[in-house]
mmCIF file of C-alpha atoms and ligand atoms in Angstrom:
data_model
loop_
_atom_site.group_PDB
_atom_site.id
_atom_site.type_symbol
_atom_site.label_atom_id
_atom_site.label_comp_id
_atom_site.label_asym_id
_atom_site.label_seq_id
_atom_site.Cartn_x
_atom_site.Cartn_y
_atom_site.Cartn_z
ATOM 1 C CA UNK A 1 0.000 0.000 0.000
ATOM 2 C CA UNK A 2 1.427 3.396 -0.962
ATOM 3 C CA UNK A 3 -0.935 5.526 1.099
ATOM 4 C CA UNK A 4 -2.773 4.599 4.270
ATOM 5 C CA UNK A 5 -4.741 7.237 6.096
ATOM 6 C CA UNK A 6 -6.622 6.505 9.309
ATOM 7 C CA UNK A 7 -9.078 8.774 11.114
ATOM 8 C CA UNK A 8 -7.406 11.866 9.702
ATOM 9 C CA UNK A 9 -8.594 15.143 11.198
ATOM 10 C CA UNK A 10 -7.620 18.709 10.552
ATOM 11 C CA UNK A 11 -8.985 21.549 12.619
ATOM 12 C CA UNK A 12 -8.240 25.159 11.690
ATOM 13 C CA UNK A 13 -8.643 27.742 14.415
ATOM 14 C CA UNK A 14 -9.924 31.133 13.332
ATOM 15 C CA UNK A 15 -10.109 33.193 16.531
ATOM 16 C CA UNK A 16 -12.659 31.368 18.662
ATOM 17 C CA UNK A 17 -14.049 29.443 15.701
ATOM 18 C CA UNK A 18 -12.853 25.927 14.908
ATOM 19 C CA UNK A 19 -13.188 24.649 11.376
ATOM 20 C CA UNK A 20 -13.204 20.875 10.969
ATOM 21 C CA UNK A 21 -11.692 20.753 7.479
ATOM 22 C CA UNK A 22 -11.185 16.978 7.770
ATOM 23 C CA UNK A 23 -13.439 15.166 10.182
ATOM 24 C CA UNK A 24 -12.167 11.567 10.312
ATOM 25 C CA UNK A 25 -11.009 10.366 6.899
ATOM 26 C CA UNK A 26 -9.922 6.770 6.197
ATOM 27 C CA UNK A 27 -8.342 6.122 2.814
ATOM 28 C CA UNK A 28 -6.019 3.549 1.272
ATOM 29 C CA UNK A 29 -4.402 3.976 -2.114
ATOM 30 C CA UNK A 30 -2.327 1.288 -3.757
ATOM 31 C CA UNK A 31 0.733 1.735 -5.870
ATOM 32 C CA UNK A 32 -0.120 2.555 -9.479
ATOM 33 C CA UNK A 33 -3.659 3.764 -8.808
ATOM 34 C CA UNK A 34 -5.106 6.835 -10.549
ATOM 35 C CA UNK A 35 -7.583 8.444 -8.153
ATOM 36 C CA UNK A 36 -9.747 11.553 -8.552
ATOM 37 C CA UNK A 37 -10.851 13.475 -5.468
ATOM 38 C CA UNK A 38 -14.031 15.484 -5.970
ATOM 39 C CA UNK A 39 -16.316 17.572 -3.786
ATOM 40 C CA UNK A 40 -17.807 21.032 -3.389
ATOM 41 C CA UNK A 41 -15.622 24.024 -2.645
ATOM 42 C CA UNK A 42 -14.614 23.937 1.015
ATOM 43 C CA UNK A 43 -15.158 20.173 1.380
ATOM 44 C CA UNK A 44 -11.512 19.577 2.384
ATOM 45 C CA UNK A 45 -9.893 18.534 -0.920
ATOM 46 C CA UNK A 46 -6.885 20.841 -0.700
ATOM 47 C CA UNK A 47 -6.487 20.098 2.991
ATOM 48 C CA UNK A 48 -6.150 16.371 2.375
ATOM 49 C CA UNK A 49 -3.871 16.896 -0.634
ATOM 50 C CA UNK A 50 -1.572 19.131 1.406
ATOM 51 C CA UNK A 51 -1.355 16.482 4.123
ATOM 52 C CA UNK A 52 -0.765 13.667 1.597
ATOM 53 C CA UNK A 53 1.929 15.864 0.029
ATOM 54 C CA UNK A 54 3.581 16.450 3.440
ATOM 55 C CA UNK A 55 3.053 20.193 2.992
ATOM 56 C CA UNK A 56 0.902 20.226 6.122
ATOM 57 C CA UNK A 57 0.350 18.040 9.181
ATOM 58 C CA UNK A 58 -2.964 16.677 10.422
ATOM 59 C CA UNK A 59 -4.347 17.708 13.814
ATOM 60 C CA UNK A 60 -4.764 13.995 14.581
ATOM 61 C CA UNK A 61 -4.846 10.649 12.829
ATOM 62 C CA UNK A 62 -2.307 8.601 10.941
ATOM 63 C CA UNK A 63 -0.765 8.957 7.520
ATOM 64 C CA UNK A 64 1.490 6.108 6.474
ATOM 65 C CA UNK A 65 3.388 6.642 3.231
ATOM 66 C CA UNK A 66 5.152 3.577 1.814
ATOM 67 C CA UNK A 67 5.040 1.926 5.230
ATOM 68 C CA UNK A 68 6.451 4.947 7.087
ATOM 69 C CA UNK A 69 4.289 6.856 9.583
ATOM 70 C CA UNK A 70 4.685 10.483 8.493
ATOM 71 C CA UNK A 71 2.654 11.819 11.433
ATOM 72 C CA UNK A 72 5.596 10.887 13.657
ATOM 73 C CA UNK A 73 8.191 12.675 11.539
ATOM 74 C CA UNK A 74 9.859 15.948 12.398
ATOM 75 C CA UNK A 75 10.120 18.879 10.012
ATOM 76 C CA UNK A 76 13.457 17.869 8.490
ATOM 77 C CA UNK A 77 12.479 14.293 7.806
ATOM 78 C CA UNK A 78 9.130 15.450 6.422
ATOM 79 C CA UNK A 79 10.896 17.862 4.073
ATOM 80 C CA UNK A 80 13.054 15.023 2.795
ATOM 81 C CA UNK A 81 10.056 12.758 2.217
ATOM 82 C CA UNK A 82 8.317 15.607 0.411
ATOM 83 C CA UNK A 83 11.317 16.179 -1.809
ATOM 84 C CA UNK A 84 12.009 12.558 -2.647
ATOM 85 C CA UNK A 85 8.610 10.860 -2.669
ATOM 86 C CA UNK A 86 6.120 13.530 -3.669
ATOM 87 C CA UNK A 87 5.514 15.428 -6.875
ATOM 88 C CA UNK A 88 3.008 18.256 -6.468
ATOM 89 C CA UNK A 89 1.195 20.134 -9.242
ATOM 90 C CA UNK A 90 -0.872 23.218 -8.364
ATOM 91 C CA UNK A 91 -3.716 24.992 -10.138
ATOM 92 C CA UNK A 92 -1.614 28.149 -10.450
ATOM 93 C CA UNK A 93 1.547 26.355 -11.696
ATOM 94 C CA UNK A 94 3.804 28.016 -9.067
ATOM 95 C CA UNK A 95 6.812 28.384 -11.368
ATOM 96 C CA UNK A 96 9.515 31.039 -11.143
ATOM 97 C CA UNK A 97 8.377 33.350 -13.965
ATOM 98 C CA UNK A 98 11.795 34.622 -14.958
ATOM 99 C CA UNK A 99 13.589 31.296 -14.791
ATOM 100 C CA UNK A 100 13.801 29.033 -17.831
ATOM 101 C CA UNK A 101 11.799 25.833 -18.047
ATOM 102 C CA UNK A 102 15.003 23.857 -17.469
ATOM 103 C CA UNK A 103 15.881 25.886 -14.364
ATOM 104 C CA UNK A 104 12.390 25.491 -12.932
ATOM 105 C CA UNK A 105 12.554 21.724 -13.361
ATOM 106 C CA UNK A 106 16.092 21.514 -11.946
ATOM 107 C CA UNK A 107 15.139 23.337 -8.738
ATOM 108 C CA UNK A 108 13.831 20.389 -6.690
ATOM 109 C CA UNK A 109 17.032 18.481 -7.437
ATOM 110 C CA UNK A 110 19.071 21.123 -5.634
ATOM 111 C CA UNK A 111 17.679 19.915 -2.346
ATOM 112 C CA UNK A 112 17.865 16.261 -3.213
ATOM 113 C CA UNK A 113 20.379 13.591 -2.342
ATOM 114 C CA UNK A 114 20.244 12.654 -6.001
ATOM 115 C CA UNK A 115 21.642 16.001 -7.139
ATOM 116 C CA UNK A 116 25.026 14.511 -7.906
ATOM 117 C CA UNK A 117 23.648 12.330 -10.649
ATOM 118 C CA UNK A 118 23.359 14.977 -13.320
ATOM 119 C CA UNK A 119 20.461 17.276 -12.452
ATOM 120 C CA UNK A 120 20.570 18.938 -15.871
ATOM 121 C CA UNK A 121 20.251 15.621 -17.643
ATOM 122 C CA UNK A 122 17.349 14.567 -15.376
ATOM 123 C CA UNK A 123 15.570 17.890 -15.893
ATOM 124 C CA UNK A 124 15.989 17.599 -19.665
ATOM 125 C CA UNK A 125 14.595 14.094 -19.641
ATOM 126 C CA UNK A 126 11.562 15.220 -17.608
ATOM 127 C CA UNK A 127 10.894 18.084 -20.028
ATOM 128 C CA UNK A 128 11.188 15.712 -22.988
ATOM 129 C CA UNK A 129 8.730 13.419 -21.232
ATOM 130 C CA UNK A 130 6.065 16.164 -21.137
ATOM 131 C CA UNK A 131 6.676 17.158 -24.766
ATOM 132 C CA UNK A 132 8.685 20.332 -24.179
ATOM 133 C CA UNK A 133 12.051 19.310 -25.655
ATOM 134 C CA UNK A 134 12.003 22.441 -27.825
ATOM 135 C CA UNK A 135 11.049 24.868 -25.033
ATOM 136 C CA UNK A 136 13.735 24.188 -22.413
ATOM 137 C CA UNK A 137 15.342 27.610 -22.495
ATOM 138 C CA UNK A 138 12.066 29.564 -22.652
ATOM 139 C CA UNK A 139 11.149 31.518 -19.547
ATOM 140 C CA UNK A 140 7.894 30.426 -17.998
ATOM 141 C CA UNK A 141 6.542 33.995 -18.402
ATOM 142 C CA UNK A 142 6.870 33.470 -22.185
ATOM 143 C CA UNK A 143 4.819 30.289 -22.190
ATOM 144 C CA UNK A 144 1.119 29.512 -22.531
ATOM 145 C CA UNK A 145 -0.871 28.144 -19.605
ATOM 146 C CA UNK A 146 -0.751 24.621 -20.984
ATOM 147 C CA UNK A 147 3.010 24.778 -21.480
ATOM 148 C CA UNK A 148 3.478 26.162 -17.967
ATOM 149 C CA UNK A 149 1.463 23.336 -16.508
ATOM 150 C CA UNK A 150 3.566 20.826 -18.449
ATOM 151 C CA UNK A 151 6.718 22.423 -16.998
ATOM 152 C CA UNK A 152 5.113 22.050 -13.562
ATOM 153 C CA UNK A 153 4.386 18.367 -14.272
ATOM 154 C CA UNK A 154 8.014 17.878 -15.388
ATOM 155 C CA UNK A 155 9.187 19.541 -12.159
ATOM 156 C CA UNK A 156 6.903 17.271 -10.133
ATOM 157 C CA UNK A 157 8.267 14.178 -11.895
ATOM 158 C CA UNK A 158 11.956 15.009 -11.973
ATOM 159 C CA UNK A 159 12.713 13.224 -8.695
ATOM 160 C CA UNK A 160 10.755 10.143 -9.813
ATOM 161 C CA UNK A 161 8.320 10.500 -6.905
ATOM 162 C CA UNK A 162 6.276 7.631 -5.504
ATOM 163 C CA UNK A 163 3.139 9.714 -5.864
ATOM 164 C CA UNK A 164 2.074 12.535 -8.133
ATOM 165 C CA UNK A 165 -0.456 14.872 -6.508
ATOM 166 C CA UNK A 166 -2.315 17.472 -8.549
ATOM 167 C CA UNK A 167 -4.741 19.954 -6.947
ATOM 168 C CA UNK A 168 -7.088 21.198 -9.700
ATOM 169 C CA UNK A 169 -4.298 21.109 -12.314
ATOM 170 C CA UNK A 170 -6.705 22.019 -15.123
ATOM 171 C CA UNK A 171 -8.592 24.697 -13.165
ATOM 172 C CA UNK A 172 -6.863 27.524 -15.058
ATOM 173 C CA UNK A 173 -6.756 25.845 -18.468
ATOM 174 C CA UNK A 174 -9.070 25.908 -21.489
ATOM 175 C CA UNK A 175 -10.684 22.683 -22.673
ATOM 176 C CA UNK A 176 -8.085 21.830 -25.348
ATOM 177 C CA UNK A 177 -5.196 22.249 -22.927
ATOM 178 C CA UNK A 178 -7.137 20.405 -20.241
ATOM 179 C CA UNK A 179 -7.314 17.417 -22.596
ATOM 180 C CA UNK A 180 -3.565 17.605 -23.231
ATOM 181 C CA UNK A 181 -2.735 17.574 -19.531
ATOM 182 C CA UNK A 182 -5.190 14.745 -18.832
ATOM 183 C CA UNK A 183 -3.760 12.725 -21.724
ATOM 184 C CA UNK A 184 -0.331 13.196 -20.147
ATOM 185 C CA UNK A 185 -1.599 11.998 -16.756
ATOM 186 C CA UNK A 186 -3.221 8.984 -18.424
ATOM 187 C CA UNK A 187 0.090 8.053 -20.087
ATOM 188 C CA UNK A 188 1.967 8.438 -16.801
ATOM 189 C CA UNK A 189 -0.594 6.214 -15.118
ATOM 190 C CA UNK A 190 -0.148 3.596 -17.844
ATOM 191 C CA UNK A 191 3.584 3.703 -17.114
ATOM 192 C CA UNK A 192 2.823 2.836 -13.487
ATOM 193 C CA UNK A 193 2.837 6.258 -11.817
ATOM 194 C CA UNK A 194 0.552 6.605 -8.785
ATOM 195 C CA UNK A 195 -1.585 9.716 -9.348
ATOM 196 C CA UNK A 196 -4.080 11.584 -7.185
ATOM 197 C CA UNK A 197 -5.873 14.488 -8.780
ATOM 198 C CA UNK A 198 -8.428 16.964 -7.429
ATOM 199 C CA UNK A 199 -10.939 18.196 -9.957
ATOM 200 C CA UNK A 200 -14.343 19.854 -10.213
ATOM 201 C CA UNK A 201 -14.980 18.387 -13.648
ATOM 202 C CA UNK A 202 -16.680 15.011 -14.071
ATOM 203 C CA UNK A 203 -15.101 14.739 -17.497
ATOM 204 C CA UNK A 204 -11.604 15.030 -16.031
ATOM 205 C CA UNK A 205 -12.438 12.605 -13.201
ATOM 206 C CA UNK A 206 -13.640 10.140 -15.829
ATOM 207 C CA UNK A 207 -10.017 9.477 -16.788
ATOM 208 C CA UNK A 208 -9.187 8.239 -13.295
ATOM 209 C CA UNK A 209 -9.876 4.649 -12.177
ATOM 210 C CA UNK A 210 -11.516 5.612 -8.957
ATOM 211 C CA UNK A 211 -13.470 8.603 -7.628
ATOM 212 C CA UNK A 212 -13.409 9.630 -3.975
ATOM 213 C CA UNK A 213 -16.047 12.246 -3.112
ATOM 214 C CA UNK A 214 -15.652 14.485 -0.085
ATOM 215 C CA UNK A 215 -18.402 16.362 1.710
ATOM 216 C CA UNK A 216 -17.768 18.551 4.766
ATOM 217 C CA UNK A 217 -14.467 16.859 5.568
ATOM 218 C CA UNK A 218 -15.791 13.306 5.247
ATOM 219 C CA UNK A 219 -15.660 10.719 2.474
ATOM 220 C CA UNK A 220 -19.165 10.564 1.035
ATOM 221 C CA UNK A 221 -18.421 7.876 -1.571
ATOM 222 C CA UNK A 222 -15.502 5.921 -2.991
ATOM 223 C CA UNK A 223 -16.151 3.893 -6.166
ATOM 224 C CA UNK A 224 -14.338 2.624 -9.230
ATOM 225 C CA UNK A 225 -15.136 5.298 -11.838
ATOM 226 C CA UNK A 226 -17.422 3.073 -13.923
ATOM 227 C CA UNK A 227 -19.451 2.116 -10.829
ATOM 228 C CA UNK A 228 -19.793 5.644 -9.426
ATOM 229 C CA UNK A 229 -23.519 6.538 -9.644
ATOM 230 C CA UNK A 230 -22.967 10.286 -10.082
ATOM 231 C CA UNK A 231 -20.346 9.733 -12.753
ATOM 232 C CA UNK A 232 -22.438 7.141 -14.576
ATOM 233 C CA UNK A 233 -25.388 9.581 -14.661
ATOM 234 C CA UNK A 234 -23.078 12.279 -16.026
ATOM 235 C CA UNK A 235 -21.806 10.002 -18.816
ATOM 236 C CA UNK A 236 -25.364 9.019 -19.798
ATOM 237 C CA UNK A 237 -26.485 12.639 -19.862
ATOM 238 C CA UNK A 238 -23.473 13.686 -21.962
ATOM 239 C CA UNK A 239 -24.180 10.861 -24.408
ATOM 240 C CA UNK A 240 -27.857 11.770 -24.777
ATOM 241 C CA UNK A 241 -26.968 15.442 -25.284
ATOM 242 C CA UNK A 242 -24.458 14.457 -27.973
ATOM 243 C CA UNK A 243 -26.996 12.320 -29.797
ATOM 244 C CA UNK A 244 -29.663 15.058 -29.591
ATOM 245 C CA UNK A 245 -27.134 17.457 -31.098
ATOM 246 C CA UNK A 246 -26.245 14.962 -33.825
ATOM 247 C CA UNK A 247 -29.957 14.665 -34.764
ATOM 248 C CA UNK A 248 -30.215 18.456 -35.074
ATOM 249 C CA UNK A 249 -27.089 18.717 -37.229
ATOM 250 C CA UNK A 250 -27.593 18.190 -40.973
ATOM 251 C CA UNK A 251 -25.581 15.148 -42.064
ATOM 252 C CA UNK A 252 -22.158 15.673 -43.566
ATOM 253 C CA UNK A 253 -21.602 19.129 -42.137
ATOM 254 C CA UNK A 254 -18.810 19.671 -39.619
ATOM 255 C CA UNK A 255 -19.937 19.688 -35.999
ATOM 256 C CA UNK A 256 -18.817 21.552 -32.880
ATOM 257 C CA UNK A 257 -16.799 24.735 -32.713
ATOM 258 C CA UNK A 258 -18.321 28.026 -31.551
ATOM 259 C CA UNK A 259 -19.615 29.099 -34.981
ATOM 260 C CA UNK A 260 -21.338 25.797 -35.564
ATOM 261 C CA UNK A 261 -23.032 25.867 -32.154
ATOM 262 C CA UNK A 262 -24.192 29.420 -32.783
ATOM 263 C CA UNK A 263 -25.645 28.486 -36.192
ATOM 264 C CA UNK A 264 -27.501 25.506 -34.804
ATOM 265 C CA UNK A 265 -28.951 27.673 -32.040
ATOM 266 C CA UNK A 266 -30.256 30.043 -34.690
ATOM 267 C CA UNK A 267 -31.613 27.143 -36.705
ATOM 268 C CA UNK A 268 -33.471 25.887 -33.651
ATOM 269 C CA UNK A 269 -35.237 29.212 -33.144
HETATM 270 N N1 LIG B 1 -5.472 28.005 6.449
HETATM 271 C C1 LIG B 1 -6.758 27.905 6.780
HETATM 272 N N2 LIG B 1 -7.240 28.558 7.845
HETATM 273 C C2 LIG B 1 -8.536 28.456 8.191
HETATM 274 N N3 LIG B 1 -9.447 27.727 7.515
HETATM 275 C C3 LIG B 1 -9.030 27.071 6.435
HETATM 276 C C4 LIG B 1 -7.657 27.128 5.994
HETATM 277 N N4 LIG B 1 -7.546 26.358 4.881
HETATM 278 C C5 LIG B 1 -8.767 25.849 4.638
HETATM 279 N N5 LIG B 1 -9.659 26.276 5.555
HETATM 280 C C6 LIG B 1 -11.083 25.898 5.622
HETATM 281 O O1 LIG B 1 -11.152 24.483 5.665
HETATM 282 C C7 LIG B 1 -12.218 24.011 4.854
HETATM 283 C C8 LIG B 1 -11.668 23.096 3.762
HETATM 284 O O2 LIG B 1 -10.867 23.876 2.873
HETATM 285 P P1 LIG B 1 -10.142 23.272 1.604
HETATM 286 O O3 LIG B 1 -9.447 22.022 1.999
HETATM 287 O O4 LIG B 1 -9.315 24.344 1.015
HETATM 288 O O5 LIG B 1 -11.386 22.915 0.668
HETATM 289 P P2 LIG B 1 -11.457 22.621 -0.919
HETATM 290 O O6 LIG B 1 -10.058 22.463 -1.446
HETATM 291 O O7 LIG B 1 -12.279 21.377 -1.030
HETATM 292 O O8 LIG B 1 -12.167 23.792 -1.517
HETATM 293 C C9 LIG B 1 -12.925 25.248 4.334
HETATM 294 O O9 LIG B 1 -13.981 25.546 5.191
HETATM 295 C C10 LIG B 1 -11.854 26.308 4.399
HETATM 296 O O10 LIG B 1 -12.433 27.585 4.532
HETATM 297 MG MG1 LIG B 2 -9.009 23.484 -2.951
#
């Protein structure tokens, strides 16, 4: 088991108020799984991701990563686990804007015990892996959102982490770029990478094998994707909308695209 979480709780104190962001979560994730975490805003998704990523500590409960109880670790040991076992991708990329793609990807290796084994070569390989071989010396401020997120994925992967965590990685991307990033995650999963992703979008979650839904700091449901009732209903609805659209479209004409949708709306009136 890669991840074992037992009765995890996180309480934030805001003056006299106490916010139970996680209220007793149990979760096990095996090596190689691709899991989507879903839930309304404020349900505790980022809180659990930050704990799984060793960026934050729980108020109580256990988190065992690759057999090691992280809740017993001190700050230094936790920082080392974070650096060597975790790759984290954020919604807002979190790159150094003026540094090149290569420099951004090399950064985590500076703090790593593996830095002696050619950090430049490892960073290059990670950038090649995400399809940015020809953008290595571009500054991140000169890149599109999709390219920036691919740099961030390369940075997350450069240490060959046990788990890749992504908190709403497509939240700032358009639909084309979203598909690119999800295709990349799917490939990484097929290569054996353990991936946990937070998303609001059912379509994105549909690429994972398993969907864990949070509500008010508790796990509301945890199903394989194709057995998840909410997801299954979403897929059926999307399919019936697509077939209704296909019936409206005259045969042989190209579908989709903003112009096409606009025309068919006019035609329907
Ligand atoms: N640093 C913090 N201080 C106080 N409350 C927080 C903090 N971070 C999160 N919260 C609260 O904890 C709850 C869960 O937040 P979060 O994990 O960010 O939810 P999500 O990512 O699902 O939107 C929310 O009520 C949020 O307002
Ligand atoms: Mg969040």
